CSV table of C-alpha atoms in Angstrom, one decimal:
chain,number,residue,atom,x,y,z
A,1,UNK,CA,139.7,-43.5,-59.4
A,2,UNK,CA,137.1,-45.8,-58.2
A,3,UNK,CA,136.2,-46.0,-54.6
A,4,UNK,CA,137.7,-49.5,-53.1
A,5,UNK,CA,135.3,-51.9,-52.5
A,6,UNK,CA,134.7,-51.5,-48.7
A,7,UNK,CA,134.3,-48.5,-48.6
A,8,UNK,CA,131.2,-49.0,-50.9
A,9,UNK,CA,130.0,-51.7,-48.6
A,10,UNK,CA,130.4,-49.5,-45.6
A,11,UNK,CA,128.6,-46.4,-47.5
A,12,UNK,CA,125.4,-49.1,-48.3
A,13,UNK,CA,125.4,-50.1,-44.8
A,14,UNK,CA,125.1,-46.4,-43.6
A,15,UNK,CA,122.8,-45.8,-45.7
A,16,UNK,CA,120.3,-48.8,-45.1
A,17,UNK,CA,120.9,-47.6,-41.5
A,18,UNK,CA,119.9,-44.6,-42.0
A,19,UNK,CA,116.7,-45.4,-43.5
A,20,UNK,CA,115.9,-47.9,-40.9
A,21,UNK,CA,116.7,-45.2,-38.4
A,22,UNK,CA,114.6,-42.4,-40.0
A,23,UNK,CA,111.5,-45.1,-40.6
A,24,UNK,CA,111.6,-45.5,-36.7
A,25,UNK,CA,111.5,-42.5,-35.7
A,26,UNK,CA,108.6,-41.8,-38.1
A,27,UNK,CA,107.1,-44.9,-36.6
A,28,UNK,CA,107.4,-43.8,-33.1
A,29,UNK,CA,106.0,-40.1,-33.6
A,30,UNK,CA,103.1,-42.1,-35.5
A,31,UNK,CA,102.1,-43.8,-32.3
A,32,UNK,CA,103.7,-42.1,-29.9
A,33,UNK,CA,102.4,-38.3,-30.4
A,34,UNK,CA,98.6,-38.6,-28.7
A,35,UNK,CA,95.9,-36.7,-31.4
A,36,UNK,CA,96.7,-33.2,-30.9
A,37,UNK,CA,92.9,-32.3,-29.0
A,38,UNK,CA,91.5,-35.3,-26.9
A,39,UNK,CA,88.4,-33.9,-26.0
A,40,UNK,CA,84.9,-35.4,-28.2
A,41,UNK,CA,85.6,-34.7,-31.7
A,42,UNK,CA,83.3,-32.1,-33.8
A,43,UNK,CA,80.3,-33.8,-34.7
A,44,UNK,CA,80.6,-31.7,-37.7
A,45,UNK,CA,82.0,-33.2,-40.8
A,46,UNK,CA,84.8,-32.5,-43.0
A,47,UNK,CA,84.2,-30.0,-45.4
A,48,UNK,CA,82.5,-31.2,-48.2
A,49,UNK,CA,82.0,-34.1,-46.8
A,50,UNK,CA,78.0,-35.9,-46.9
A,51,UNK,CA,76.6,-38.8,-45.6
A,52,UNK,CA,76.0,-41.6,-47.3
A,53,UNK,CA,71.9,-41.6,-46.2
A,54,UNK,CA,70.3,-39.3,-44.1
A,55,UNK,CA,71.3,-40.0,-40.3
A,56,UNK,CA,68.2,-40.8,-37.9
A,57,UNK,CA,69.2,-39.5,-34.6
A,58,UNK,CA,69.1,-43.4,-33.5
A,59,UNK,CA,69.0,-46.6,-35.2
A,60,UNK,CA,66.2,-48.2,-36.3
A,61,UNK,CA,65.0,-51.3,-34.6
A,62,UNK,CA,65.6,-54.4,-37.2
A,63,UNK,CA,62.2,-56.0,-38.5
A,64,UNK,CA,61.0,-58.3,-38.6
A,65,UNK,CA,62.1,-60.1,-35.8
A,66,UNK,CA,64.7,-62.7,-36.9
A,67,UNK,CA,63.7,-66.4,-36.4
A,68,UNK,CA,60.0,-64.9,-36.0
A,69,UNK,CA,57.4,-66.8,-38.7
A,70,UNK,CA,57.2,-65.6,-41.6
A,71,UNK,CA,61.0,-66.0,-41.9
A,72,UNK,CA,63.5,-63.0,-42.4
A,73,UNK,CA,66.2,-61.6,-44.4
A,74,UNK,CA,69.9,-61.7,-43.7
A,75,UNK,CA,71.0,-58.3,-42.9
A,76,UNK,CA,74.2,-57.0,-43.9
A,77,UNK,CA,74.7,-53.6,-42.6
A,78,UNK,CA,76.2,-54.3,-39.6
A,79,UNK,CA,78.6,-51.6,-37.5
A,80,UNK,CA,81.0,-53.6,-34.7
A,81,UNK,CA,81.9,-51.3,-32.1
A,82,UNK,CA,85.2,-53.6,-31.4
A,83,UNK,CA,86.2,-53.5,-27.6
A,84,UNK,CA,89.8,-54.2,-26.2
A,85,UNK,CA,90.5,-57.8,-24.5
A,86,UNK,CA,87.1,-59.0,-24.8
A,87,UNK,CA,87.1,-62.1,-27.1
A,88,UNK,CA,86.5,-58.9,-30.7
A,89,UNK,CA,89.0,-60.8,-32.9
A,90,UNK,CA,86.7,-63.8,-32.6
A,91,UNK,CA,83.7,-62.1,-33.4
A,92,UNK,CA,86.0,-59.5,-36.5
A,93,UNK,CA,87.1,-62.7,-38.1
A,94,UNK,CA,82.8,-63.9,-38.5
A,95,UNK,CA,82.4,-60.5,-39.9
A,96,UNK,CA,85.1,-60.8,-42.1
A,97,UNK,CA,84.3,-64.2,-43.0
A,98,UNK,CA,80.2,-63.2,-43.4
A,99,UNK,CA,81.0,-60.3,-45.6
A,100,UNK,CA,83.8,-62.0,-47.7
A,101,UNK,CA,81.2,-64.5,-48.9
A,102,UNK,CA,78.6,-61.8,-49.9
A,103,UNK,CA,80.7,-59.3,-51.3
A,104,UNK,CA,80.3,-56.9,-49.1
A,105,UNK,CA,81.6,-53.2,-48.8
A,106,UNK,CA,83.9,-53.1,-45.8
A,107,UNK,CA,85.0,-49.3,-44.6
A,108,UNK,CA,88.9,-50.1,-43.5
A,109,UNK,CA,91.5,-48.4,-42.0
A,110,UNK,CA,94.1,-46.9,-44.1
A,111,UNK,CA,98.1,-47.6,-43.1
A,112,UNK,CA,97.7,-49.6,-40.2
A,113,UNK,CA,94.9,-52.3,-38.5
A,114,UNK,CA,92.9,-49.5,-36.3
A,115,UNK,CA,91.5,-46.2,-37.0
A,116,UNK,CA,94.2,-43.9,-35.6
A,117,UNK,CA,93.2,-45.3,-32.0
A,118,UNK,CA,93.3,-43.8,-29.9
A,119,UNK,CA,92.0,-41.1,-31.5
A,120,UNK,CA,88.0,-40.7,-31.7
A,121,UNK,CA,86.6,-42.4,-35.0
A,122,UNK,CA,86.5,-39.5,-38.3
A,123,UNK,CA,85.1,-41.4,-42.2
A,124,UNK,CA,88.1,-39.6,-43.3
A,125,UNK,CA,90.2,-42.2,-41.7
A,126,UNK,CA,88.8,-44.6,-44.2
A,127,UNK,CA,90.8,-46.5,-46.9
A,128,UNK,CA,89.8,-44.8,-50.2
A,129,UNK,CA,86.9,-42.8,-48.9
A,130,UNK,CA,85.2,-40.5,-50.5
A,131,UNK,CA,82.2,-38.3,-49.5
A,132,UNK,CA,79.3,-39.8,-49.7
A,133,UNK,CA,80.3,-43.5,-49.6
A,134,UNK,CA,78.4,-46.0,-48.1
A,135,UNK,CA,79.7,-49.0,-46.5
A,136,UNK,CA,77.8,-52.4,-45.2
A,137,UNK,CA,80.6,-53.5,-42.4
A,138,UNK,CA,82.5,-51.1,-40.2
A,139,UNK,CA,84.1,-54.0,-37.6
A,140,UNK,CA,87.9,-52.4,-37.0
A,141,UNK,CA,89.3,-50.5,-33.5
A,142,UNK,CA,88.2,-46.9,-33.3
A,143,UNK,CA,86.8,-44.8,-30.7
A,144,UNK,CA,83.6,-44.8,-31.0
A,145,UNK,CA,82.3,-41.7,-32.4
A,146,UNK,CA,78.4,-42.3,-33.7
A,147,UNK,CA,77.9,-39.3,-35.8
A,148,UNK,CA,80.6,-40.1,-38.3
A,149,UNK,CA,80.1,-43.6,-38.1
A,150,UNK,CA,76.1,-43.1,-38.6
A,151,UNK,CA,77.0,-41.3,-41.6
A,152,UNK,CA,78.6,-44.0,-43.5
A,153,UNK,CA,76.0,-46.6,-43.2
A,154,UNK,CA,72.6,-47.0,-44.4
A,155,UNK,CA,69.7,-46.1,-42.0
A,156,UNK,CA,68.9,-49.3,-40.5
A,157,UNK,CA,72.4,-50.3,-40.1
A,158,UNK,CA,72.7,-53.0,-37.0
A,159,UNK,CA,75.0,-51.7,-34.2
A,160,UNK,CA,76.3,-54.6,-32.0
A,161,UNK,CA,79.4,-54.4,-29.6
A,162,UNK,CA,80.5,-56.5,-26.8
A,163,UNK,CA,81.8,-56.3,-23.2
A,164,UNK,CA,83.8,-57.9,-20.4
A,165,UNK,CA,83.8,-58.4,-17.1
A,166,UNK,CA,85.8,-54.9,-16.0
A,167,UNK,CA,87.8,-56.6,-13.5
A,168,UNK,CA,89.1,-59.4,-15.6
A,169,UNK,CA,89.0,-57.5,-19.2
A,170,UNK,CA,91.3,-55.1,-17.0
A,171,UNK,CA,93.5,-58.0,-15.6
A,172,UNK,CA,94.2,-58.9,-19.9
A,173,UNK,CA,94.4,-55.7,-20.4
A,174,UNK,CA,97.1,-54.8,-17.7
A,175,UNK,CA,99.4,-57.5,-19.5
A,176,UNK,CA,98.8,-57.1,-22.8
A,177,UNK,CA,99.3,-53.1,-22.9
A,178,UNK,CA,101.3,-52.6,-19.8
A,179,UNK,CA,105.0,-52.6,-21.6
A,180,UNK,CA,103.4,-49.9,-24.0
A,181,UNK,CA,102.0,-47.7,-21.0
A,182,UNK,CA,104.9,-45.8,-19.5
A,183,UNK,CA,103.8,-45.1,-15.6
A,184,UNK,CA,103.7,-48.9,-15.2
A,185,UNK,CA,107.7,-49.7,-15.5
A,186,UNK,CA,108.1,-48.2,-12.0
A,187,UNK,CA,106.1,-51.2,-10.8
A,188,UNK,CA,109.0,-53.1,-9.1
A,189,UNK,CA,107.6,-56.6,-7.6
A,190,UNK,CA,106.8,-59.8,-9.2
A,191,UNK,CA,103.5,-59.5,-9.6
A,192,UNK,CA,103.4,-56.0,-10.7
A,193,UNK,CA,98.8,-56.1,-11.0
A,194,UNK,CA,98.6,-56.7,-7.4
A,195,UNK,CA,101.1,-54.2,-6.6
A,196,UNK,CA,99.1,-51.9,-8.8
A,197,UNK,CA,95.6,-52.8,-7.3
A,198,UNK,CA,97.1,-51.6,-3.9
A,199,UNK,CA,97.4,-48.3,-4.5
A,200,UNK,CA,96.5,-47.5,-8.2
A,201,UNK,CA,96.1,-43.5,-7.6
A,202,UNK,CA,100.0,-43.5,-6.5
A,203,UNK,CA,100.8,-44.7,-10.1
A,204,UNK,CA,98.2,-43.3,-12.2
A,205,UNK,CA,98.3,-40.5,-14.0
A,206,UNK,CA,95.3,-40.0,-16.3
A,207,UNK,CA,97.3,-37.5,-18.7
A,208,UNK,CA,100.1,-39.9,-18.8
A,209,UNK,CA,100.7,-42.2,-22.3
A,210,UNK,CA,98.4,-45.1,-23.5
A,211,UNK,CA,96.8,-44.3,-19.7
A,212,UNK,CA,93.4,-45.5,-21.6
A,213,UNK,CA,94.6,-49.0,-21.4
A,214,UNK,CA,94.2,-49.1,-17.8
A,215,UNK,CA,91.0,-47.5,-16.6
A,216,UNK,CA,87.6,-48.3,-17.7
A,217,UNK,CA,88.5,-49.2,-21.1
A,218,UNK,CA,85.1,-50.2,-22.0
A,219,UNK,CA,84.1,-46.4,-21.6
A,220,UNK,CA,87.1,-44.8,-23.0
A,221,UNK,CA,86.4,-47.4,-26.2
A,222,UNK,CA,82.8,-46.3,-26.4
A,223,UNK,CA,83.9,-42.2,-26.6
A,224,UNK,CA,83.4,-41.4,-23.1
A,225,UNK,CA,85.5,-39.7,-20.6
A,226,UNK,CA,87.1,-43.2,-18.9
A,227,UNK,CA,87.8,-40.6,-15.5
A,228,UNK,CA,84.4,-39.3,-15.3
A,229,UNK,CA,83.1,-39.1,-11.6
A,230,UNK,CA,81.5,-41.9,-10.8
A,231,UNK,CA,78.6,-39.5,-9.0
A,232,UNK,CA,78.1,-37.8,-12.5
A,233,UNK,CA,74.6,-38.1,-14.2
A,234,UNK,CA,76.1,-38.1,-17.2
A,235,UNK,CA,77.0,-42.3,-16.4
A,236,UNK,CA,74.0,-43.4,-16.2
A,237,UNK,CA,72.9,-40.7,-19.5
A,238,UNK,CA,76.2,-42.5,-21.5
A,239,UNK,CA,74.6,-45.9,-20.5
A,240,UNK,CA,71.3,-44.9,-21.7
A,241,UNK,CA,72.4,-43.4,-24.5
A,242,UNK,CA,74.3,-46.8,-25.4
A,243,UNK,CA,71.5,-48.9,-25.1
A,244,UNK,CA,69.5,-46.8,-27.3
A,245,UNK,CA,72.5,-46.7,-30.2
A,246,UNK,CA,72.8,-50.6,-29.9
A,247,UNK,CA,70.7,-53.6,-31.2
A,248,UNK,CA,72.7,-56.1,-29.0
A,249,UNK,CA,75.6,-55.8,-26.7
A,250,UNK,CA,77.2,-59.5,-26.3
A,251,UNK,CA,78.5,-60.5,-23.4
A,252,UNK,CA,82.1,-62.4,-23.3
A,253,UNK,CA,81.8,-64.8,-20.8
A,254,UNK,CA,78.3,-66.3,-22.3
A,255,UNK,CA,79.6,-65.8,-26.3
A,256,UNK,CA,77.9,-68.7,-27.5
A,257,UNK,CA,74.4,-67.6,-26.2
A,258,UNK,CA,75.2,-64.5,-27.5
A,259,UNK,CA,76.2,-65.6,-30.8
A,260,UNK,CA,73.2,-67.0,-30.7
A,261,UNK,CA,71.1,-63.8,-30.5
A,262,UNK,CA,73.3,-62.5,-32.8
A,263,UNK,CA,72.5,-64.9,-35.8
A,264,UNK,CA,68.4,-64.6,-34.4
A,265,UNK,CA,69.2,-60.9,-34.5
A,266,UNK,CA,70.9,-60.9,-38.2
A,267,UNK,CA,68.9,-63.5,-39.5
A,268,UNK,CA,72.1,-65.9,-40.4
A,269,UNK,CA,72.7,-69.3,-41.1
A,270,UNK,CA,74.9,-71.4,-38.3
A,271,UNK,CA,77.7,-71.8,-40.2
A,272,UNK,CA,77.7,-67.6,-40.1
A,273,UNK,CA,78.9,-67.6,-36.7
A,274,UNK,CA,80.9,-70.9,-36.2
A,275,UNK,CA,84.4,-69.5,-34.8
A,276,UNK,CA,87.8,-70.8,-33.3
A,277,UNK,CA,88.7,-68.3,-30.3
A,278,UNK,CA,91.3,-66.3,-31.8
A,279,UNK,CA,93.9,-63.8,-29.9
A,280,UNK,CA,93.7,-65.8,-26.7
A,281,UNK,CA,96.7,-65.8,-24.2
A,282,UNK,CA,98.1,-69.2,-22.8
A,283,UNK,CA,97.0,-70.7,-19.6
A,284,UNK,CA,100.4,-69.6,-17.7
A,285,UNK,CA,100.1,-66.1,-18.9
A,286,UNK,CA,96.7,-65.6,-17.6
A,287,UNK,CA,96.8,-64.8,-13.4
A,288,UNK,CA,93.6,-64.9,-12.5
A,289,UNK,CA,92.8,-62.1,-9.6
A,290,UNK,CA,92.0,-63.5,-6.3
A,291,UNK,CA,89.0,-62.0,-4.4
A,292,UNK,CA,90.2,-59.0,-2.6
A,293,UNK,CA,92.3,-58.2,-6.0
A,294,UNK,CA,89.2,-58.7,-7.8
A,295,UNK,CA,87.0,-56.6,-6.0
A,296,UNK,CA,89.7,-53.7,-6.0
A,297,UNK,CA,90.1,-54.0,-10.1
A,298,UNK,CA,86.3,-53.4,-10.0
A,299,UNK,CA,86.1,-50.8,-7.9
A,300,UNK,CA,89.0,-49.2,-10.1
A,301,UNK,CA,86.6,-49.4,-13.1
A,302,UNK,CA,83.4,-49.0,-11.4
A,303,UNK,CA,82.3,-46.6,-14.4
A,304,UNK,CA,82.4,-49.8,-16.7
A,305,UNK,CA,81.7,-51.7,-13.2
A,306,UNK,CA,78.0,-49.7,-14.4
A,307,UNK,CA,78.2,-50.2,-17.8
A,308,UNK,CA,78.8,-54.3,-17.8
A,309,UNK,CA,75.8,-54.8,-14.6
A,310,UNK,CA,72.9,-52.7,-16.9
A,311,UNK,CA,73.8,-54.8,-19.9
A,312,UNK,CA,74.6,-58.0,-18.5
A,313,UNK,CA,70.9,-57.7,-17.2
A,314,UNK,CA,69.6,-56.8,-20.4
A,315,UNK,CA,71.1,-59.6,-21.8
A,316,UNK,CA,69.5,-62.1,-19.5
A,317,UNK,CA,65.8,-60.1,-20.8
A,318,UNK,CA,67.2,-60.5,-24.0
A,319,UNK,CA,67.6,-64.7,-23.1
A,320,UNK,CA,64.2,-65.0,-21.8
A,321,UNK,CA,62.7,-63.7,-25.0
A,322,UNK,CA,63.9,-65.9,-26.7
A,323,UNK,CA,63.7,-68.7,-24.6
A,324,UNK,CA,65.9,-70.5,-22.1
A,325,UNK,CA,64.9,-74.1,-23.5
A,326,UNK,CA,65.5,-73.0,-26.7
A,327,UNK,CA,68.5,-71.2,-26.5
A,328,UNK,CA,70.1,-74.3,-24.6
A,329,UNK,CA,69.0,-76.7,-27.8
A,330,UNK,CA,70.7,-73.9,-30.2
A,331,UNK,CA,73.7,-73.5,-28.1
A,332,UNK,CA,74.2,-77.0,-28.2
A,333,UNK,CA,74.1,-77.1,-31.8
A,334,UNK,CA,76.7,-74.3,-32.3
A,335,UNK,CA,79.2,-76.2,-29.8
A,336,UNK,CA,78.6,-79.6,-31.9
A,337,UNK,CA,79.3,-77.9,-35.2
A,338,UNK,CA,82.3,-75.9,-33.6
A,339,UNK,CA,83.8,-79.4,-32.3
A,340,UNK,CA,83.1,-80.7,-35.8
A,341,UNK,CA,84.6,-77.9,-37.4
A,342,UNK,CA,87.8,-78.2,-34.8
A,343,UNK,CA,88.4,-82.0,-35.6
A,344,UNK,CA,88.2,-81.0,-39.8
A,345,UNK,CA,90.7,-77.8,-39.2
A,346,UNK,CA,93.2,-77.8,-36.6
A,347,UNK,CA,96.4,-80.1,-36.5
A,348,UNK,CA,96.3,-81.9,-33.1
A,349,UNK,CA,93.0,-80.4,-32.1
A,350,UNK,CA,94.0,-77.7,-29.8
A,351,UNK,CA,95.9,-73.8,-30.1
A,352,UNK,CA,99.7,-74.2,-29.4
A,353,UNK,CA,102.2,-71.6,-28.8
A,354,UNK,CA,103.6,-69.1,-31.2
A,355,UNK,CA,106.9,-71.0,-31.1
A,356,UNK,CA,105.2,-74.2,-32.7
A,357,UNK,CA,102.9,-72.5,-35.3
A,358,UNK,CA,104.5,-73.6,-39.1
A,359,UNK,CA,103.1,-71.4,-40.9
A,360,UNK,CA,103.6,-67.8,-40.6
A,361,UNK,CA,100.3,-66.8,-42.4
A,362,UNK,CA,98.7,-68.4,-38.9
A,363,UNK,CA,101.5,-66.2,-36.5
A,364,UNK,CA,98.8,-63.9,-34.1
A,365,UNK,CA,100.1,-60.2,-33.5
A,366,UNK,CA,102.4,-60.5,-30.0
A,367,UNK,CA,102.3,-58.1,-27.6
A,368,UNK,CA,105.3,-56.3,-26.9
A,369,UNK,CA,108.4,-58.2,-25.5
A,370,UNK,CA,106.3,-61.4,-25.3
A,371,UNK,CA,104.8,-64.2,-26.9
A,372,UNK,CA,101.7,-65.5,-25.0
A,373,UNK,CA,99.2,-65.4,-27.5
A,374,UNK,CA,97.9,-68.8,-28.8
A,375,UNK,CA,97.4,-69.8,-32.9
A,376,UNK,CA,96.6,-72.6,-34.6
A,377,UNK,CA,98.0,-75.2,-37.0
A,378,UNK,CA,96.1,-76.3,-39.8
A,379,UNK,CA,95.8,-79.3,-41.1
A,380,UNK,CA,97.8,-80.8,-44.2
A,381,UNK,CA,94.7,-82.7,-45.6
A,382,UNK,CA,91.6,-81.2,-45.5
A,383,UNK,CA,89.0,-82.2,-47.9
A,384,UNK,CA,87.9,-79.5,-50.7
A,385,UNK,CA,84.6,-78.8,-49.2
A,386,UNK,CA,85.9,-77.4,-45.9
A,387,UNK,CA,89.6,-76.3,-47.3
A,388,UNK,CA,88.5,-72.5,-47.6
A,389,UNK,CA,86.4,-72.1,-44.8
A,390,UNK,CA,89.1,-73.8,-42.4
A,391,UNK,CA,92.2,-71.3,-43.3
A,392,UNK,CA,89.6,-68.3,-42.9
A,393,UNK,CA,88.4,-69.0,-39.4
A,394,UNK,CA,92.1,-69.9,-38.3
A,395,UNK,CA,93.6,-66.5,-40.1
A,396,UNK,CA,94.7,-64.4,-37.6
A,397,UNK,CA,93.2,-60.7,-37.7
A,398,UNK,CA,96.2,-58.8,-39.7
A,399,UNK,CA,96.7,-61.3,-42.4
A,400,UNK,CA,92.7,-61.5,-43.0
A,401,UNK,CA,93.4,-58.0,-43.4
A,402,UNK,CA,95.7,-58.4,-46.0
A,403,UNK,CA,94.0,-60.7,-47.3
A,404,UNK,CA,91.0,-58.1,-47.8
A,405,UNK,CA,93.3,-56.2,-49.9
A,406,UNK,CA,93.7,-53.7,-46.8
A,407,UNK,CA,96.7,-51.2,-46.7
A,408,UNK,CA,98.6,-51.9,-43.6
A,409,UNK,CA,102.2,-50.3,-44.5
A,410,UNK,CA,102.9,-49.0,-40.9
A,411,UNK,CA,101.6,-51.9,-39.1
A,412,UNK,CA,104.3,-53.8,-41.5
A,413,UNK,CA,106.8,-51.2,-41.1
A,414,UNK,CA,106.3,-52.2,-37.1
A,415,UNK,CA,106.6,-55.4,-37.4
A,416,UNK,CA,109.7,-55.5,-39.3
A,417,UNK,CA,111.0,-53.4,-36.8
A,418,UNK,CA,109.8,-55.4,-34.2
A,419,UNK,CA,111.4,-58.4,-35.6
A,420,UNK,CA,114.6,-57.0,-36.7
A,421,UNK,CA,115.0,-55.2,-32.7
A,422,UNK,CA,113.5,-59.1,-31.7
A,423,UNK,CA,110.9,-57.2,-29.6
């Protein structure tokens, strides 16, 4: 005798259930089970695994000198060490868009939009890799781990990263990870930094859960120990040891000067490195740290405190080789071509909420339990010339992604989640 109908219904709803249920719980030990040794991972790699070139035990210095006479050659091995909270999604979406138009080889991630962050950088993390594979752009989160990134690019590879301020990289970095970083919910007041700032040790536990978000990031990003003392030789040997691994470390707070030595660096073409700031929080979501907070939220990240004063005076060096006079003229032109750019692209000129974004293929990844982070609306006319270079530089990072032909099935499976629980 057949089963009445409701019962049938009720059976298919149990089951759906189910399957949503067990697909969480996968998706939760995914993220939420930290890599099962933390320590530096073996510089050794996987059996049977070889590089894609021999590995010099430091980068070679590009030649000839981009912009220099005699003119240069675009290059198009480039590894981006992506930072947290410090303006990366701007500079991924150039890559993307640089090595779209070429053809290049991209080394993705495989099942979601980092590499197992954060867990330290392995090639096996790759989407399709195999051994000995070579790729032109690695550009996704990882922690930094040079040996097995060295070994997936050719020899004179460019390595460029960039950095923030510490105090106000951790200030975005508070709000934008604290939901997902467990020791925080016991904060109790309104303004739950400042509380923080007052007496950090009494909440922080250094073993405790996503605890990486919230001390010296920029460190912990790079593959150092982010709770190293501060008294340690081994700083100031890290530090070193960066500036020898890196062609250029940008600075945040001066991106279009260094945009500027990055396309002198590259050897690129203007349009290369024309950008709309991408993954940027709205004005009333953005506290900015009074004096006394802002000297504490240094002093909590002194190590990348360290870090961000060495290369912020490198970077000037780097200015005055090339010239103040004409890097002003050059900045100027990237700004007019950027303004030109906004007035061909963006509907009403200006990022608006996610609430008032039409199309869903322009929707930026929210943090958890909010929606502060600014997108774009583009324009219902936009002449042929400019119609594919406008939707690129507006697509936010996961859909560019997709659009890359990248697997991202747990990043989806999250966000369906997410939306379904209306996280």
């Amino acid at each position: 005798m057949p089963l009445p109908q409701k019962r049938w219904e009720s059976m298919a709803k149990g089951l759906v259930l189910g399957a949503l249920f067990t697909s969480f719980l996968l998706l939760l030990y995914s993220y939420a089970v930290p890599p099962l040794y933390t320590g530096l991972a073996s510089t050794r790699t996987s059996e049977g695994a070889a590089p894609c070139s021999p590995a010099p035990s430091e980068p070679e210095a590009p030649t000839p000198a981009n912009g220099s006479a005699g003119g240069c050659h675009p290059r198009r091995d480039i590894v981006f060490m992506k930072t947290h909270k410090t303006a990366s999604s701007t500079l991924l979406n150039i890559l993307f868009r640089f090595g779209q138009k070429h053809g290049l080889k991209f080394a993705f991630p495989n099942g979601r939009n980092d590499f197992d962050y954060p867990a330290f950088f392995a090639r096996s993390l790759v989407q399709d890799y195999r051994p000995g594979a070579c790729f032109n752009i690695i550009c996704n989160h990882m922690r930094f781990h040079y040996d097995e990134v060295r070994g997936l690019v050719a020899p004179n590879a460019t390595f460029i990263t960039v950095l923030r301020d510490p105090a106000r990289l951790f200030e975005s970095s508070f709000h934008y990870f604290g939901s997902v970083v467990p020791f925080t919910w016991k904060l109790s007041g309104r303004d739950k930094l400042a509380e923080f700032l007052q007496d950090p040790d009494r909440y922080y536990d250094p073993r405790g859960y996503n605890a990486h978000y919230l001390r010296n990031l920029l460190f912990f990003d790079l593959g150092y120990d982010s709770d190293l003392d501060p008294g340690s030789p081994q700083v100031q040997e890290h530090i070193l040891e960066v500036e020898r691994r890196f062609h250029l470390v940008l600075l945040q707070e001066y991106f279009d000067e260094s945009l500027v030595l990055l396309k002198d660096l590259l050897c690129w073409e203007l349009e290369d490195v024309l950008y709309f700031k991408l993954n940027a929080r709205r004005a009333s979501a953005v506290p900015r740290l009074s004096g006394e907070l802002y000297r504490r939220a240094t002093a909590w990240n002194v190590l990348d405190a360290r870090l961000y004063r060495h290369f912020n005076a490198s970077f000037w060096r780097k200015v005055e080789a090339f010239g103040r006079e004409r890097m002003a003229r050059e900045v100027a032109a990237l700004r007019r071509a950027n303004e030109r750019m906004r007035r061909i692209c963006i509907d009403g000129g200006r990022a608006v909420d996610a609430a008032a974004i039409q199309d869903s293929a322009m929707q930026p990844w929210q943090p958890l339990g909010a929606k502060s982070i600014l997108g774009y609306n583009l324009k219902k006319s936009i002449g042929q010339r400019h119609a594919q270079l406008c939707r690129r530089m507006l697509t936010p990072e996961i859909q560019y992604l997709m659009d890359l032909g990248v697997n991202l099935w747990i990043t989806k499976l999250w966000k369906f989640i997410r939306d379904f629980l209306r996280w």
